[in-house]
Coordinates of C-alpha atoms in Angstrom, one line a residue:
M1 CA 94.5 98.9 106.3
R2 CA 97.3 96.8 104.8
L3 CA 99.1 99.4 102.7
L4 CA 100.3 102.6 104.3
S5 CA 102.8 105.3 103.5
L6 CA 106.2 104.8 105.1
Y7 CA 106.5 108.4 106.0
R8 CA 103.2 108.2 107.9
I9 CA 104.4 105.0 109.6
F10 CA 107.7 106.3 110.8
W11 CA 106.4 109.8 111.6
S12 CA 103.8 108.2 113.9
L13 CA 106.4 105.9 115.5
G14 CA 108.7 108.9 116.0
L15 CA 106.0 110.9 117.6
S16 CA 105.2 108.1 120.0
L17 CA 108.8 108.2 121.3
C18 CA 108.3 111.9 122.3
L19 CA 105.2 111.2 124.5
P20 CA 105.6 111.0 128.2
T21 CA 106.2 107.5 129.6
V22 CA 102.8 107.5 131.4
L23 CA 101.1 107.9 128.0
Q24 CA 103.2 105.3 126.3
A25 CA 102.1 102.8 129.0
A26 CA 98.5 103.2 127.9
A27 CA 99.2 103.2 124.1
P28 CA 98.2 100.3 121.9
P29 CA 100.8 97.8 120.9
K30 CA 103.3 99.0 118.3
P31 CA 102.4 97.7 114.8
N32 CA 104.6 95.3 112.9
I33 CA 105.8 96.5 109.5
L34 CA 106.4 94.6 106.3
I35 CA 108.1 96.4 103.4
I36 CA 108.3 94.5 100.1
F37 CA 110.5 96.2 97.5
T38 CA 110.8 95.0 93.9
D39 CA 113.5 95.8 91.4
D40 CA 112.8 97.4 88.0
Q41 CA 109.1 96.5 88.1
G42 CA 107.0 98.7 85.9
Y43 CA 104.1 100.9 87.0
G44 CA 101.6 99.1 84.7
D45 CA 102.8 95.5 85.4
L46 CA 99.9 94.7 87.8
A47 CA 96.3 94.1 87.0
C48 CA 95.3 96.7 89.6
Y49 CA 97.2 99.3 87.5
G50 CA 95.5 98.2 84.3
N51 CA 97.6 95.4 83.0
E52 CA 95.3 93.0 81.0
K53 CA 97.8 90.1 80.6
N54 CA 99.4 89.6 84.0
K55 CA 97.3 87.9 86.7
T56 CA 98.1 89.4 90.1
P57 CA 95.2 88.6 92.4
R58 CA 97.1 88.8 95.7
L59 CA 98.6 92.2 95.0
D60 CA 95.3 93.5 93.6
Q61 CA 93.6 92.5 96.8
L62 CA 96.3 94.2 98.8
A63 CA 95.8 97.4 96.9
K64 CA 92.0 97.1 97.3
E65 CA 92.3 96.7 101.0
G66 CA 94.7 99.6 101.4
T67 CA 95.9 102.5 99.3
L68 CA 96.7 102.4 95.6
F69 CA 99.1 105.3 94.7
T70 CA 98.7 106.7 91.2
S71 CA 100.9 109.7 91.5
F72 CA 104.4 109.6 93.1
Y73 CA 108.1 110.1 92.6
S74 CA 110.3 107.0 92.4
Q75 CA 114.0 106.5 91.9
T76 CA 114.5 104.3 88.8
V77 CA 117.9 102.8 89.6
C78 CA 118.8 100.0 92.0
G79 CA 121.2 101.4 94.6
P80 CA 119.9 105.0 94.7
S81 CA 116.3 103.7 95.2
R82 CA 117.5 101.7 98.2
S83 CA 119.5 104.4 99.9
A84 CA 116.6 106.7 99.5
L85 CA 114.2 104.2 101.1
L86 CA 116.6 103.4 103.9
T87 CA 117.4 106.9 104.8
G88 CA 114.5 109.0 103.6
R89 CA 117.0 111.3 101.9
Q90 CA 117.6 112.1 98.2
P91 CA 120.1 109.7 96.7
L92 CA 122.3 112.7 95.9
R93 CA 122.7 113.0 99.6
S94 CA 122.6 109.3 100.7
K95 CA 125.0 108.4 97.8
G96 CA 123.1 105.4 96.4
W97 CA 125.5 102.4 95.9
Q98 CA 128.2 104.3 97.9
M99 CA 125.9 104.9 100.9
P100 CA 128.5 105.7 103.7
A101 CA 128.5 104.0 107.1
D102 CA 127.6 107.2 108.8
E103 CA 124.2 107.5 107.1
I104 CA 121.4 106.9 109.6
T105 CA 118.8 104.4 108.4
W106 CA 115.3 104.0 109.7
A107 CA 116.3 100.5 110.9
E108 CA 118.8 102.1 113.3
L109 CA 116.2 104.5 114.6
I110 CA 113.3 102.0 115.0
R111 CA 115.4 99.6 117.0
G112 CA 115.5 102.4 119.6
A113 CA 111.7 102.0 119.8
G114 CA 112.0 98.3 120.7
Y115 CA 111.7 96.8 117.2
Q116 CA 113.4 93.7 115.9
T117 CA 114.6 94.3 112.4
A118 CA 115.4 91.9 109.5
C119 CA 116.5 92.6 105.9
I120 CA 116.2 89.8 103.3
G121 CA 117.2 90.2 99.7
K122 CA 119.1 92.7 97.6
W123 CA 121.1 95.2 99.6
D124 CA 123.1 97.1 96.9
V125 CA 124.3 100.1 99.0
S126 CA 127.8 98.9 99.9
D127 CA 129.3 99.0 96.4
R128 CA 128.2 95.4 96.0
K129 CA 131.0 94.3 98.3
P130 CA 131.2 92.8 101.8
I131 CA 132.3 96.1 103.5
L132 CA 131.3 95.2 107.1
E133 CA 130.6 98.7 108.3
R134 CA 128.2 99.3 105.4
M135 CA 126.4 95.9 105.4
P136 CA 122.9 95.5 106.9
N137 CA 124.0 94.3 110.4
A138 CA 126.0 97.6 110.8
Q139 CA 123.1 99.7 109.4
G140 CA 120.4 98.7 111.9
F141 CA 119.3 95.2 110.9
D142 CA 119.4 92.4 113.5
Y143 CA 119.3 89.7 110.7
Y144 CA 120.3 89.7 107.0
F145 CA 120.1 87.1 104.2
G146 CA 120.6 88.0 100.6
A147 CA 122.8 89.3 97.9
L148 CA 124.9 92.5 98.3
G149 CA 124.6 93.4 94.7
A150 CA 122.8 92.7 91.4
N151 CA 122.4 89.6 89.3
D152 CA 123.6 91.1 86.0
S153 CA 126.1 88.3 85.5
G154 CA 123.5 85.6 86.0
K155 CA 125.2 84.6 89.3
M156 CA 124.6 85.8 92.9
K157 CA 126.8 85.7 95.9
L158 CA 124.7 85.3 99.0
H159 CA 125.4 86.4 102.6
E160 CA 123.8 85.5 105.9
N161 CA 124.5 88.3 108.3
N162 CA 128.2 89.1 107.7
E163 CA 129.2 85.6 106.5
A164 CA 129.3 84.2 102.9
A165 CA 126.4 81.8 102.4
G166 CA 127.2 80.4 98.9
T167 CA 126.3 81.3 95.4
T168 CA 123.5 80.6 93.0
E169 CA 123.2 80.7 89.2
N170 CA 119.5 79.7 89.2
M171 CA 117.8 83.0 88.9
G172 CA 114.4 81.2 88.7
E173 CA 114.7 80.2 92.4
V174 CA 115.5 83.6 93.8
T175 CA 112.0 85.0 94.5
T176 CA 111.0 81.7 96.2
L177 CA 114.3 81.6 98.1
Y178 CA 113.8 85.1 99.6
T179 CA 110.2 84.3 100.5
D180 CA 111.3 81.0 102.2
K181 CA 113.9 82.9 104.2
S182 CA 111.3 85.5 105.2
I183 CA 108.8 82.9 106.3
T184 CA 111.5 81.1 108.3
W185 CA 112.5 84.3 110.0
L186 CA 108.9 85.0 110.9
K187 CA 108.4 81.5 112.3
E188 CA 111.8 80.7 113.8
K189 CA 113.9 83.7 114.3
R190 CA 111.4 86.4 115.3
D191 CA 111.2 87.4 118.9
P192 CA 107.4 87.2 119.6
E193 CA 107.8 89.6 122.5
K194 CA 108.9 92.4 120.2
P195 CA 107.3 94.3 117.2
F196 CA 109.2 93.7 114.0
V197 CA 110.1 95.3 110.7
L198 CA 110.8 92.9 107.9
Y199 CA 112.3 94.6 104.8
L200 CA 112.1 92.2 101.8
A201 CA 114.0 93.5 98.8
H202 CA 113.6 91.3 95.8
T203 CA 116.2 90.8 93.1
M204 CA 113.5 90.4 90.4
M205 CA 112.5 91.9 88.1
H206 CA 116.1 93.1 87.5
T207 CA 117.9 91.4 84.6
I208 CA 118.7 88.6 84.3
I209 CA 115.1 87.6 84.9
D210 CA 113.8 84.1 85.2
A211 CA 110.9 82.2 86.8
S212 CA 110.7 78.8 88.4
D213 CA 109.4 75.8 86.5
R214 CA 106.0 76.3 88.2
F215 CA 105.5 79.7 86.5
R216 CA 107.9 79.7 83.4
G217 CA 105.8 79.8 80.2
K218 CA 102.5 80.0 82.0
S219 CA 101.5 83.7 81.7
A220 CA 100.2 85.6 78.8
G221 CA 102.9 88.2 79.2
G222 CA 106.0 86.1 78.2
L223 CA 108.9 85.5 80.6
Y224 CA 108.5 88.9 82.2
G225 CA 104.8 88.2 82.9
D226 CA 105.9 84.8 84.4
V227 CA 108.1 86.6 86.8
V228 CA 105.4 89.1 87.8
E229 CA 102.9 86.4 88.4
E230 CA 105.4 84.4 90.5
F231 CA 106.1 87.5 92.6
D232 CA 102.4 87.9 93.2
Y233 CA 102.1 84.2 94.3
E234 CA 105.1 84.5 96.6
T235 CA 103.8 87.6 98.1
G236 CA 100.6 85.7 98.8
R237 CA 102.6 83.0 100.6
L238 CA 104.1 85.6 102.9
L239 CA 100.7 87.3 103.6
D240 CA 99.3 83.8 104.3
T241 CA 102.1 83.3 106.9
L242 CA 101.1 86.5 108.6
D243 CA 97.6 85.1 108.8
E244 CA 98.8 81.7 110.0
L245 CA 100.8 83.4 112.8
E246 CA 97.9 85.7 113.7
L247 CA 100.0 88.8 112.9
S248 CA 98.0 90.3 110.0
E249 CA 95.7 92.5 112.1
N250 CA 98.7 94.3 113.7
T251 CA 101.0 94.4 110.6
L252 CA 101.3 97.3 108.2
N253 CA 102.3 96.2 104.7
N254 CA 104.0 98.6 102.3
R255 CA 104.8 97.1 98.9
R256 CA 106.5 99.4 96.5
E257 CA 107.6 99.0 92.9
K258 CA 110.1 101.3 91.3

């Protein structure tokens, strides 16, 4: 099964920590976890949810192989959706964009179970500022690359871990950039002796949207459809990398659109 509820994943992992050491020694290897989080994507943007314009074969296959949710609650705003996902708490409690440093994230907890953790993409819970104690490295992630905030101005400031890593005004390159960084992490930065959690939080499809030359003007759904189809393609590249590295069979994939 490629698609599994986060709550079931982390409940199961938490339960395993409570078992006696002798039982843990006989337990199967801990699963790797891939979480892909899109920004402002609509419920009906994918073909597997009934869209007749956008072609999304890789995501449709992912849904077919796993679980397709048709009834759920979702936060509809950037920062609050992220603080909710990271903490498992209502944004009213986890504070959304203002998520305080003392909030406990699942990344902090899962490292205690021996996991290596990486966050790539849009963070958006540190007031969109480089406040060190509220950035990913201080919130449980061993590695980070991405933008701390949104791309509303058409420009993004990037960080790698706690250091500035340049800016970009090319919104059409962002989905590919994050996928490339994720693939590089899997191939070059991941510790093969440890299970991993890779949290990939895309900037698209939040405004200002754009697609690369390869996809711009190619879909039947206009520019937005181009972005959706590029996201499907880039997700496929990431899944293909898991296959290439022989990680697919022991990796749980949870893709969520809000």
